[in-house]
Amino acid sequence: MLQLHTLDIDALPINVAIYEETDNDFIIKDFNHMAEKTEKISRHDVLNKKLTEVFPAVKEFGLFDVLKRVNHSGISEHFDVKFYKDDRISGWRRNQIVKLDDGTVAALYEDCTEEKEKEKEALEIKSALRYQKQVFEHIMDDSATISIQGYNEHHNVIYWNKGSELLYGYTKEEAIGHTLESLIIPDNIKNNVTTSIDNWVTNGIPIPSSELTLIDKEGNDVHVLSQHVMLRLDEDHYEMYCIDINLSEVDLLQEKLLTQKNLLQSIINLIPDLIWLKDPDGKYLACNKTLEEFFDIKESEILGKTDFDFIDPELAKSFQEHDKLAIEKDGYHSNEEIIRSADGKHESYFETIKSPMKDTKGNLIGVLGIARDISKHKEKEKELQTYANYDHLTGLANRLLFINRLKHLLNHRVSTQQYHAVLFIDLDYFKEINDTMGHDTGDVVLQKVAKILKKFTRKEDTVARIGGDEFTILLENITSPYDAGMIAQKIIESLQTLIFIKKQHFFLSASIGIAISPDD
């Protein structure tokens, strides 16, 4: 709220009237000298009188309603009203209604005739133009990258910045006062330039931005993009400013950027990984040749499209979920996934890394993705795992895997109603076969034994070779120790049959020890 009570309102250069609302009307509480002169009325004649009695038309032109609104809301309002009109003068009364901190309402107003209004507007425009010119010249005076020249309505140079000195070769002192045509305009376009400027000044026809070939102090061609601004200072005085950008430098920069872009694209296309860029909505912005070949689709065909437009919906859904995770994480997000080729004939295991891309202001512009085929790595990993846990001759579990599974089974036993059993099998007379027939024959015997052992076990059981001719079987969750004995008896009987190897037959036998959990 405004605090006018601390001010001398008679000292204010504007009309001021202060009102207090009472009985659906307003009492005039104060009236300054300026208002007395404007209204041609003494304050002593109106103080403590009702507003509608002193000014009966106050409700008709709307001021009364504005006073009530401001008094109730406390929010100031501007209110303009055409207060009189006759053959000589028409004008407006401009009111600002404000709520004071003592609960009263003040009207601050002034009368404006059309003539005064136009004069005021003209002064404001002229002042604004001068200010714009000063700001413009201050900002651009030392610019070395953009050429800016100013000319008056007679085409004489009135402004010449550092960029113009560098571009056209004339110093500021050499250029000021000379005409545009005598400095940088070639003979073949002088008439057109002169006519265009005069048409702008006289007829208000602006000169459009265009590419021009001008000349410098030495007569060399200068290829520029020229833009023009016309300022009207008053009815007879104009200033035109030309903003010229050296296109030869721009062309060189564009050529360098294009070369860098092509080089970068060539490098990206040589990378065997799938590389792509999407916008925040999942629409493709770019991709490399490897991705094109894998999905059998050209970059031009996927630009603006999403994963759902050209790959399996489930895979597309997975891709977009990982995109969102990368955005939420605001950093690198890595995952492994199986991606099928476009023809569906093969699939590969990929490690995918995604990272949000941002502009210089930190705004998200997209998600960059790189997917590397790690199928061979996974195969090697599997081979190493197999080598570490399985016997390479028989394909059975080795000692390490057997011990690990046995420990796991014992540590996670959940029922005392179930039994586990370990069968330890030692082949009889195997050493004699190895010594007389050679290790190759011995290896075949071990392989045949492994097949026999697997015949009498279930999928959840573990058959292992833990030594030269020593085997173990881990039987999980059998109903009684008797089940282990039955399996051992069947194995012994099977091994006592003839085994034929390289047109020779062999008799084998085995010794089997049994341990039962939890009893043993």
XYZ file of C-alpha atoms in Angstrom:
520
model
C 0.000 0.000 0.000
C 1.140 3.556 -0.737
C 2.109 5.885 2.109
C 1.036 9.357 0.932
C 0.278 10.554 4.442
C 3.995 11.040 5.042
C 4.298 13.288 1.962
C 3.196 16.833 1.253
C 0.667 16.153 -1.523
C 0.690 19.851 -2.455
C 4.302 19.381 -3.552
C 3.379 16.657 -6.026
C 3.244 17.784 -9.715
C 0.064 15.771 -10.303
C -3.581 15.976 -9.223
C -4.236 14.079 -5.973
C -7.608 13.417 -4.301
C -8.041 11.201 -1.237
C -11.321 9.451 -0.402
C -12.732 7.346 2.422
C -15.603 4.942 1.735
C -18.712 5.271 3.915
C -22.412 4.441 3.486
C -21.997 3.244 -0.122
C -20.284 6.509 -1.063
C -16.908 8.169 -0.644
C -16.075 11.156 1.582
C -13.439 13.551 0.163
C -10.676 13.619 2.794
C -8.060 15.737 0.984
C -7.459 17.640 -2.233
C -4.075 19.094 -3.313
C -3.400 22.482 -4.953
C -2.905 20.924 -8.411
C -6.393 19.333 -8.183
C -7.896 22.665 -7.069
C -6.535 24.337 -10.222
C -7.623 21.494 -12.516
C -11.143 21.250 -11.088
C -11.397 25.039 -10.455
C -12.688 24.366 -6.960
C -11.428 25.125 -3.436
C -10.529 22.210 -1.232
C -12.359 23.827 1.679
C -15.571 23.629 -0.332
C -15.298 19.850 -0.861
C -13.590 18.423 2.226
C -15.729 15.878 4.110
C -18.421 16.024 1.411
C -19.698 13.036 -0.528
C -17.993 12.378 -3.869
C -21.316 11.877 -5.677
C -22.524 15.286 -4.478
C -19.423 17.167 -5.608
C -19.010 15.200 -8.872
C -22.433 13.733 -9.786
C -21.136 12.119 -12.998
C -18.507 10.032 -11.207
C -20.623 6.877 -11.446
C -21.435 7.386 -15.129
C -17.859 7.363 -16.406
C -16.829 4.447 -14.145
C -14.447 6.016 -11.633
C -16.762 5.238 -8.697
C -16.659 1.464 -9.394
C -12.863 1.508 -9.710
C -12.562 3.274 -6.348
C -14.705 0.584 -4.717
C -12.731 -2.287 -6.265
C -9.385 -0.897 -5.194
C -10.675 -0.123 -1.698
C -11.892 -3.714 -1.247
C -9.031 -5.556 -2.987
C -6.101 -3.309 -2.127
C -4.815 -3.807 -5.714
C -3.964 -0.613 -7.611
C -5.640 0.026 -10.991
C -5.120 2.348 -13.962
C -8.229 3.944 -15.369
C -8.408 6.168 -18.482
C -11.558 8.058 -19.368
C -12.468 10.570 -22.077
C -13.476 13.402 -19.830
C -14.714 16.061 -22.265
C -15.010 16.845 -25.967
C -16.090 19.990 -27.793
C -15.338 21.757 -31.059
C -11.947 22.859 -29.860
C -10.445 20.206 -27.614
C -10.814 16.541 -26.819
C -8.753 14.786 -24.189
C -8.349 12.028 -21.632
C -8.055 11.883 -17.897
C -5.547 9.298 -16.800
C -6.204 7.967 -13.304
C -4.159 5.736 -11.046
C -6.191 4.493 -8.074
C -4.246 3.172 -5.073
C -5.107 1.964 -1.569
C -3.253 3.855 1.177
C -1.923 2.261 4.327
C -4.385 4.259 6.505
C -7.394 2.658 4.739
C -8.210 5.582 2.456
C -8.083 5.526 -1.368
C -6.100 8.000 -3.458
C -6.740 9.039 -7.045
C -3.668 10.409 -8.854
C -4.660 11.842 -12.214
C -3.684 14.153 -15.070
C -5.420 15.523 -18.133
C -3.939 14.873 -21.580
C -5.101 16.556 -24.805
C -4.506 14.852 -28.157
C -1.958 17.468 -29.121
C 0.012 16.990 -25.910
C -0.258 13.230 -26.276
C 1.233 13.258 -29.760
C 3.994 15.615 -28.673
C 4.783 13.374 -25.709
C 4.826 10.236 -27.868
C 7.124 11.897 -30.404
C 9.565 12.898 -27.660
C 9.472 9.390 -26.189
C 10.147 7.819 -29.600
C 12.996 10.212 -30.312
C 14.498 9.568 -26.883
C 14.174 5.807 -27.333
C 15.827 5.948 -30.741
C 18.739 7.971 -29.386
C 19.131 5.512 -26.528
C 18.997 2.531 -28.902
C 21.613 4.170 -31.079
C 23.929 4.765 -28.098
C 23.550 1.184 -26.873
C 23.999 -0.179 -30.379
C 27.176 1.802 -30.995
C 28.599 0.987 -27.557
C 28.113 -2.757 -28.028
C 29.357 -2.989 -31.597
C 32.077 -0.329 -31.729
C 34.932 -2.712 -30.922
C 33.520 -5.759 -32.702
C 36.202 -7.186 -34.976
C 34.153 -10.043 -36.405
C 31.114 -8.129 -37.703
C 31.311 -5.050 -39.916
C 28.827 -2.294 -39.007
C 28.524 1.034 -40.806
C 26.111 3.909 -40.245
C 24.962 6.371 -42.922
C 22.743 9.452 -42.881
C 19.972 10.245 -45.340
C 22.591 11.661 -47.749
C 24.495 8.325 -47.762
C 27.443 9.822 -45.832
C 29.272 7.620 -43.319
C 28.502 8.587 -39.721
C 29.620 5.355 -38.049
C 32.397 2.884 -38.905
C 33.362 0.184 -36.423
C 36.520 -1.910 -36.016
C 35.066 -4.768 -38.037
C 34.515 -2.407 -40.988
C 38.135 -1.261 -40.812
C 39.348 -4.873 -40.976
C 36.905 -5.946 -43.699
C 37.116 -2.998 -46.068
C 40.577 -1.559 -45.280
C 39.451 2.027 -44.526
C 40.139 3.471 -41.087
C 37.327 5.184 -39.227
C 38.910 8.590 -39.978
C 39.175 7.754 -43.696
C 35.559 6.626 -43.958
C 33.626 9.214 -41.888
C 31.967 11.834 -44.121
C 32.368 9.919 -47.398
C 29.434 8.349 -49.190
C 28.725 4.656 -49.177
C 28.915 4.551 -52.974
C 32.389 6.121 -53.077
C 33.889 3.616 -50.634
C 32.707 0.023 -51.008
C 30.091 -0.141 -53.785
C 31.285 -1.486 -57.187
C 30.361 0.519 -60.283
C 27.990 -2.155 -61.618
C 25.575 -1.852 -58.637
C 26.005 1.803 -57.586
C 22.789 2.990 -59.244
C 20.759 0.166 -57.695
C 22.181 0.849 -54.217
C 21.519 4.591 -54.446
C 17.938 4.037 -55.651
C 17.238 1.442 -52.945
C 18.384 3.746 -50.118
C 16.401 6.704 -51.464
C 13.276 4.553 -51.801
C 13.624 3.479 -48.189
C 14.010 7.066 -46.952
C 11.295 8.545 -49.195
C 8.780 5.723 -49.612
C 9.492 3.483 -46.621
C 10.478 0.507 -48.807
C 13.024 -1.480 -46.736
C 16.118 -3.080 -48.265
C 15.995 -6.853 -47.758
C 18.962 -8.818 -46.445
C 21.043 -10.195 -49.293
C 24.403 -11.546 -50.348
C 26.505 -8.910 -52.085
C 29.930 -8.667 -53.636
C 31.388 -5.318 -52.523
C 34.955 -3.973 -52.785
C 37.621 -3.035 -50.249
C 40.086 -0.141 -50.271
C 42.410 -2.016 -52.659
C 39.591 -2.863 -55.081
C 39.388 -6.525 -54.058
C 36.028 -8.300 -54.054
C 34.459 -8.834 -50.634
C 31.616 -11.374 -50.453
C 29.245 -10.429 -47.620
C 25.802 -11.061 -46.221
C 24.400 -7.561 -45.690
C 21.513 -6.655 -43.371
C 20.051 -3.175 -42.955
C 18.326 -1.183 -40.203
C 16.714 2.247 -40.776
C 16.220 4.662 -37.843
C 14.007 7.736 -38.213
C 15.270 10.483 -35.897
C 12.627 13.007 -36.963
C 10.649 13.881 -40.063
C 13.665 14.846 -42.152
C 16.534 12.931 -40.593
C 17.289 9.226 -40.971
C 20.141 6.932 -40.160
C 20.769 3.590 -41.872
C 23.000 0.943 -40.355
C 24.464 -1.898 -42.420
C 25.595 -5.113 -40.745
C 27.953 -7.078 -43.001
C 29.242 -10.588 -42.354
C 32.254 -11.781 -44.309
C 30.950 -14.866 -46.104
C 34.393 -15.936 -47.262
C 35.257 -16.698 -43.640
C 31.885 -18.362 -43.116
C 32.366 -20.452 -46.253
C 35.816 -21.492 -45.027
C 34.423 -22.361 -41.597
C 31.569 -24.356 -43.153
C 34.072 -26.226 -45.300
C 36.181 -27.051 -42.242
C 33.120 -28.173 -40.285
C 31.947 -30.316 -43.181
C 35.402 -31.889 -43.453
C 35.442 -32.599 -39.714
C 31.918 -34.016 -39.886
C 32.816 -36.288 -42.802
C 35.991 -37.413 -41.031
C 34.072 -38.153 -37.841
C 31.370 -39.995 -39.804
C 34.024 -42.061 -41.587
C 35.623 -43.021 -38.271
C 32.243 -43.928 -36.757
C 31.384 -46.024 -39.809
C 34.647 -47.963 -39.469
C 33.873 -48.927 -35.872
C 32.437 -52.490 -35.759
C 30.090 -51.562 -32.892
C 26.485 -50.442 -33.389
C 26.339 -46.666 -32.766
C 23.255 -44.455 -32.741
C 21.808 -41.224 -31.372
C 18.168 -40.692 -30.373
C 16.296 -37.616 -29.180
C 14.685 -37.599 -25.687
C 11.471 -39.051 -27.197
C 13.328 -42.071 -28.598
C 13.381 -40.896 -32.235
C 16.559 -41.669 -34.183
C 18.794 -38.736 -35.113
C 21.759 -40.680 -36.538
C 23.389 -44.111 -36.769
C 26.484 -45.742 -38.275
C 26.971 -48.285 -41.085
C 27.282 -51.227 -38.685
C 23.777 -50.614 -37.371
C 22.463 -50.198 -40.921
C 23.942 -53.557 -41.934
C 22.807 -55.409 -38.801
C 19.178 -54.323 -39.119
C 19.289 -54.114 -42.948
C 17.970 -50.555 -42.973
C 19.398 -47.238 -44.170
C 19.988 -44.302 -41.838
C 17.661 -42.141 -43.967
C 14.882 -44.700 -43.393
C 15.043 -44.622 -39.589
C 15.580 -40.895 -38.987
C 12.608 -39.603 -37.019
C 11.410 -43.138 -36.237
C 11.517 -45.123 -33.003
C 12.635 -48.704 -32.259
C 9.028 -49.880 -32.514
C 8.999 -48.949 -36.224
C 11.543 -51.538 -37.351
C 12.427 -54.126 -34.669
C 10.635 -56.668 -32.477
C 8.253 -54.919 -30.004
C 9.664 -56.704 -26.949
C 13.209 -55.749 -27.897
C 12.089 -52.182 -28.684
C 10.449 -51.948 -25.260
C 13.671 -53.139 -23.615
C 15.726 -50.573 -25.574
C 13.499 -47.698 -24.460
C 13.500 -48.821 -20.825
C 17.303 -48.719 -20.792
C 17.225 -45.294 -22.498
C 15.083 -44.001 -19.635
C 17.442 -45.513 -17.056
C 20.381 -43.683 -18.639
C 18.437 -40.394 -18.554
C 17.323 -40.915 -14.941
C 20.843 -41.902 -13.906
C 22.227 -38.865 -15.757
C 25.309 -40.874 -16.676
C 26.538 -44.059 -18.305
C 24.187 -47.030 -18.146
C 25.435 -50.484 -19.195
C 23.549 -53.730 -19.769
C 23.919 -57.004 -21.656
C 21.214 -58.184 -24.031
C 20.565 -60.533 -26.924
C 19.733 -58.727 -30.181
C 18.363 -60.528 -33.220
C 19.417 -59.603 -36.747
C 16.957 -58.150 -39.255
C 16.429 -61.490 -41.041
C 15.947 -63.303 -37.712
C 18.407 -66.014 -38.751
C 20.950 -65.300 -36.053
C 21.257 -63.419 -32.798
C 24.206 -62.031 -30.948
C 25.030 -61.164 -27.374
C 25.712 -57.422 -26.994
C 27.049 -55.215 -24.242
C 25.214 -51.894 -24.606
C 26.355 -48.590 -23.112
C 24.027 -45.582 -23.160
C 24.707 -42.019 -22.091
C 22.545 -38.855 -22.070
C 23.764 -36.100 -24.418
C 23.426 -32.435 -23.398
C 23.978 -29.047 -25.015
C 26.287 -26.339 -23.650
C 23.524 -25.148 -21.292
C 23.007 -28.593 -19.800
C 19.702 -29.272 -21.564
C 19.046 -32.889 -22.586
C 19.188 -33.296 -26.369
C 19.297 -37.077 -26.725
C 20.745 -40.457 -25.775
C 23.903 -41.879 -27.365
C 24.084 -45.668 -27.616
C 26.976 -48.033 -28.402
C 26.426 -51.808 -28.602
C 29.395 -54.217 -28.865
C 29.013 -57.829 -29.967
C 30.420 -59.923 -27.110
C 29.175 -63.332 -28.353
C 32.711 -64.702 -28.804
C 33.673 -63.368 -25.399
C 30.663 -65.130 -23.874
C 31.598 -68.379 -25.634
C 35.147 -68.152 -24.290
C 33.755 -67.400 -20.863
C 31.547 -70.470 -21.097
C 34.489 -72.590 -22.278
C 36.604 -71.437 -19.341
C 33.762 -72.149 -16.956
C 33.379 -75.638 -18.467
C 37.114 -76.243 -18.314
C 37.173 -75.174 -14.662
C 34.198 -77.325 -13.603
C 34.032 -80.339 -15.935
C 36.242 -83.276 -16.835
C 37.353 -82.756 -20.439
C 37.520 -86.529 -21.190
C 34.115 -87.706 -19.955
C 32.151 -84.465 -19.807
C 31.251 -85.235 -16.200
C 31.596 -82.782 -13.334
C 35.131 -82.594 -11.937
C 36.227 -82.756 -8.303
C 35.847 -78.962 -7.782
C 32.267 -78.788 -9.047
C 31.314 -81.947 -7.133
C 32.663 -80.583 -3.814
C 30.931 -77.195 -4.390
C 27.560 -78.834 -5.065
C 27.942 -81.125 -2.070
C 28.720 -78.170 0.225
C 25.809 -76.181 -1.156
C 23.440 -79.122 -0.649
C 24.494 -79.652 2.943
C 24.392 -75.949 3.821
C 20.885 -75.506 2.411
C 19.238 -78.654 3.704
C 15.575 -77.772 4.432
C 13.933 -81.084 5.442
C 14.881 -83.925 7.789
C 12.503 -86.218 5.907
C 14.755 -86.312 2.839
C 18.125 -88.069 2.485
C 21.164 -87.338 0.358
C 23.724 -89.917 -0.640
C 27.277 -89.950 -1.996
C 28.422 -93.009 -3.986
C 32.170 -93.447 -4.326
C 33.012 -95.735 -7.277
C 36.423 -97.249 -7.921
C 36.962 -99.390 -11.052
C 38.656 -102.782 -10.549
C 41.483 -103.915 -12.864
C 41.454 -100.607 -14.789
C 45.223 -100.241 -14.304
C 45.812 -103.554 -16.141
C 43.714 -102.352 -19.133
C 45.648 -99.112 -19.248
C 49.039 -100.819 -19.003
C 48.337 -103.585 -21.573
C 46.131 -101.777 -24.102
C 47.395 -98.197 -23.794
C 45.941 -94.945 -22.571
C 43.770 -94.431 -25.652
C 41.870 -97.631 -24.878
C 41.745 -96.675 -21.228
C 40.191 -93.316 -22.154
C 37.465 -95.061 -24.176
C 36.733 -97.324 -21.201
C 36.343 -94.292 -18.923
C 33.969 -92.647 -21.416
C 31.807 -95.790 -21.590
C 31.727 -96.004 -17.792
C 30.611 -92.368 -17.624
C 27.644 -93.156 -19.928
C 26.647 -96.144 -17.787
C 26.753 -94.066 -14.600
C 24.610 -91.301 -16.101
C 22.023 -93.952 -17.133
C 21.154 -94.622 -13.489
C 20.945 -91.019 -12.250
C 18.391 -88.254 -12.498
C 18.801 -84.787 -13.934
C 19.185 -83.226 -10.484
C 21.919 -85.702 -9.462
C 25.630 -85.019 -10.020
C 27.963 -87.612 -11.598
C 31.638 -86.668 -11.323
C 35.060 -88.046 -12.221
C 37.372 -87.056 -9.371
C 40.480 -89.028 -10.282
C 41.969 -91.494 -12.794
C 39.402 -94.319 -12.405
C 37.477 -92.860 -9.480
C 33.922 -91.570 -9.858
C 31.367 -90.114 -7.433
C 27.608 -89.683 -7.598
C 25.661 -87.166 -5.507
C 22.042 -88.293 -5.122
C 19.786 -85.464 -3.933
C 16.569 -85.872 -1.956
C 16.095 -89.648 -1.964
C 13.335 -91.111 0.240
C 15.513 -93.697 2.043
C 19.083 -95.036 2.182
C 17.753 -98.147 0.463
C 17.387 -96.116 -2.793
C 21.143 -95.460 -2.835
C 21.852 -99.150 -2.387
C 19.534 -100.079 -5.272
C 21.331 -97.661 -7.620
C 24.753 -98.948 -6.520
C 23.654 -102.561 -7.209
C 22.454 -101.655 -10.718
C 25.755 -99.925 -11.498
C 27.780 -102.929 -10.344
C 25.666 -105.281 -12.476
C 25.972 -103.054 -15.554
C 29.731 -102.797 -15.263
C 30.082 -106.594 -15.086
C 28.849 -107.011 -18.656
C 31.235 -107.278 -21.598
C 32.550 -104.013 -22.994
C 33.706 -104.074 -26.628
C 36.455 -101.661 -27.718
C 38.339 -101.946 -31.049
C 36.999 -105.498 -31.657
C 38.174 -106.545 -28.197
C 36.061 -107.217 -25.151
C 36.788 -106.436 -21.544
C 35.319 -107.410 -18.221
C 35.038 -104.658 -15.599
C 33.934 -104.596 -12.023
C 33.668 -101.841 -9.460
C 33.783 -101.222 -5.755
C 31.218 -98.750 -4.408
C 31.144 -97.034 -1.039
C 28.032 -95.195 0.162
C 27.648 -92.309 2.637
C 24.186 -91.071 3.716
C 23.226 -87.621 4.970
C 22.277 -86.832 7.661
C 23.203 -90.238 9.203
C 26.879 -90.390 8.125
